[in-house]
GROMACS .gro file of C-alpha atoms in nm:
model
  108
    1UNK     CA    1  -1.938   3.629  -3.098
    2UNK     CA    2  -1.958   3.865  -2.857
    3UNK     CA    3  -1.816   3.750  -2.479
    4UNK     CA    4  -1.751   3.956  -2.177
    5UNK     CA    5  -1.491   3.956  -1.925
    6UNK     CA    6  -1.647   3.773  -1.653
    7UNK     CA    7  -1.765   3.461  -1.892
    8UNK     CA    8  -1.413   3.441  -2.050
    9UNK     CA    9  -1.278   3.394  -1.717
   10UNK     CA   10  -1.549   3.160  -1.564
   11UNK     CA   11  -1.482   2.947  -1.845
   12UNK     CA   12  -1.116   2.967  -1.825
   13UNK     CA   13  -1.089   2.860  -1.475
   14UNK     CA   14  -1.424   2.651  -1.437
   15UNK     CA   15  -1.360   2.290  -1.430
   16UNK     CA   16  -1.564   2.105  -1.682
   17UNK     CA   17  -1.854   1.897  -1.455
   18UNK     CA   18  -1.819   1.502  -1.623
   19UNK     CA   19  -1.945   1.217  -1.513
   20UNK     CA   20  -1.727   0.922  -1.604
   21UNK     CA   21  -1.788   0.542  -1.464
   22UNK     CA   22  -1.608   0.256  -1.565
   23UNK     CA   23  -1.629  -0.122  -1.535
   24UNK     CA   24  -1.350  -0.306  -1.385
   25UNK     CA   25  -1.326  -0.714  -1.281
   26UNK     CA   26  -1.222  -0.774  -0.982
   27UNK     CA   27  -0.856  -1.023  -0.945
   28UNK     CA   28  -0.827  -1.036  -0.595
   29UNK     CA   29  -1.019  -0.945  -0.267
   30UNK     CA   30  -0.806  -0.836   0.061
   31UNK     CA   31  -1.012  -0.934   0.396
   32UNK     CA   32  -0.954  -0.911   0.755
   33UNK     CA   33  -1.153  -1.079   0.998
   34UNK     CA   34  -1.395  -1.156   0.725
   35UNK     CA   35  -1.448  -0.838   0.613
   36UNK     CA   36  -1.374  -0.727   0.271
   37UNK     CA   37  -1.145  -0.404   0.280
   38UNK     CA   38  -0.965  -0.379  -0.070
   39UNK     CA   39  -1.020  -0.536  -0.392
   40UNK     CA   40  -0.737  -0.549  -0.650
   41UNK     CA   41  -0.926  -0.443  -1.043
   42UNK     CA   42  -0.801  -0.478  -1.367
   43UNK     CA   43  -1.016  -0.405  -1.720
   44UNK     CA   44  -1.338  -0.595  -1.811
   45UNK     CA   45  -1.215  -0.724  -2.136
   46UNK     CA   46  -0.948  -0.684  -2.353
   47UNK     CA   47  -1.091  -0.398  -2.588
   48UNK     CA   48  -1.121  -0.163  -2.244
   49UNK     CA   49  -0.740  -0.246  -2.168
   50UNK     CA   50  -0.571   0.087  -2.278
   51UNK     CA   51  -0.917   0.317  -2.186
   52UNK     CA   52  -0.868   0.164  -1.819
   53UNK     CA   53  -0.478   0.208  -1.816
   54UNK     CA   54  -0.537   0.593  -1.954
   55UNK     CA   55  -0.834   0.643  -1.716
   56UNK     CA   56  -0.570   0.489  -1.405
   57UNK     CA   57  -0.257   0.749  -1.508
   58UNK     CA   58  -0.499   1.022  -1.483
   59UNK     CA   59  -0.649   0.948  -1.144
   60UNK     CA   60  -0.338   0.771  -0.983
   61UNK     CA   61  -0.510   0.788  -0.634
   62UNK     CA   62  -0.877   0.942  -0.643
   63UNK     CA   63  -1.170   0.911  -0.451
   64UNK     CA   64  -1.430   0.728  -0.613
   65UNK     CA   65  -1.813   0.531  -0.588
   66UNK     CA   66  -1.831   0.196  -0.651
   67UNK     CA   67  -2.117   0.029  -0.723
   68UNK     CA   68  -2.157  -0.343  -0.703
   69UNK     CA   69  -2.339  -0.577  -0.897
   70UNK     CA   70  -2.644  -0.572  -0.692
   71UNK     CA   71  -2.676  -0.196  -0.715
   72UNK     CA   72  -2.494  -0.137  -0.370
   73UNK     CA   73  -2.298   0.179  -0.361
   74UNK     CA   74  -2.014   0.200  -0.141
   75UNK     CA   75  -1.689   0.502  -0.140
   76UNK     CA   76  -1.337   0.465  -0.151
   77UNK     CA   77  -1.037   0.511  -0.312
   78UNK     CA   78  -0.843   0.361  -0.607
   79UNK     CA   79  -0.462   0.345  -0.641
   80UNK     CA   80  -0.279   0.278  -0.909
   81UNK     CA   81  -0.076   0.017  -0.931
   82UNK     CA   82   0.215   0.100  -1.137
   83UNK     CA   83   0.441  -0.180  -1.161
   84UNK     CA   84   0.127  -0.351  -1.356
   85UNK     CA   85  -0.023  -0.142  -1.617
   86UNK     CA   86  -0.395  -0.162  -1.589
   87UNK     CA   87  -0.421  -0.272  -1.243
   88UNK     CA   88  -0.580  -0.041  -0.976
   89UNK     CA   89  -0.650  -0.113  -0.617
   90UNK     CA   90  -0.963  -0.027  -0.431
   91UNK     CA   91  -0.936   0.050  -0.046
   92UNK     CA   92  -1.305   0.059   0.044
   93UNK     CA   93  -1.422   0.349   0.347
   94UNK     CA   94  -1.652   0.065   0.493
   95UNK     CA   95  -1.650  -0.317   0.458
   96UNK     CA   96  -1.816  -0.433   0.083
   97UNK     CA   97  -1.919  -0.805   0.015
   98UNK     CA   98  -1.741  -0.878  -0.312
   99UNK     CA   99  -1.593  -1.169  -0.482
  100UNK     CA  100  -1.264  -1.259  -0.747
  101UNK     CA  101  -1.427  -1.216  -1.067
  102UNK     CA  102  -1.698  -0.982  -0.991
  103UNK     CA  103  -1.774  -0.651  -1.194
  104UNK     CA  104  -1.753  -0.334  -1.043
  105UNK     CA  105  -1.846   0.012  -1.177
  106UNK     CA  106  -1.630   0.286  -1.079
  107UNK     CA  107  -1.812   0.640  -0.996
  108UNK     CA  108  -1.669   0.955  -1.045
   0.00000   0.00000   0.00000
C-alpha cells in the first residue's frame, strides 16, 4: 500500500463522520407555564440498558436532535445524569409537546 503524506495525516486528524440515533423513554416531563422544557430519559428496554449508559458517559452534555413520535424534530441538549446510571436529561432549545412514557429518538 502505497500512502502519501498528506492522506496519512488527513486521516490521522479527520474525525470519523457517524451518524448515531438512539431511542430513549421518556420518565418525567419538566413544564413551565404549560410548556414542555426538559424531559428526564432513560433506555427503551432492558437489553439497550448498558448501550444507553455507554452512549451517556461518552456524550456527558452534547447537543443533540430529537425527534418525536410524530416525526417532529426539535434541538437541544442532553445531560447526564450521573448519580443514576442510564438516566439523561433533555433541556429542549424551544418548547416540545411530549408525554411520561413517550419514545424519543436521539440525533446526532
Amino acid at each position: 500500500m502505497n500512502i502519501n503524506r498528506r492522506v496519512f495525516f488527513s486521516l490521522l486528524f479527520a474525525r470519523s463522520v457517524q451518524a448515531t440515533s438512539v431511542s430513549v423513554r421518556v420518565l418525567e416531563v419538566f413544564d413551565n407555564e404549560h410548556t414542555w422544557t426538559a424531559a428526564l430519559v432513560h433506555h427503551t428496554d432492558y437489553a439497550m440498558r448498558n448501550t444507553f449508559g455507554d452512549w451517556l458517559q461518552s456524550h456527558p452534555h452534547s447537543p443533540i436532535r430529537v425527534r418525536t413520535g410524530t416525526g417532529k424534530e426539535v434541538a437541544g441538549t442532553i445531560f447526564r445524569v450521573r448519580m443514576c446510571f442510564g438516566r439523561g436529561l433533555i433541556v429542549f432549545q424551544r418548547p416540545t409537546r411530549i408525554r411520561e412514557r413517550d419514545v424519543l429518538t436521539i440525533l446526532q
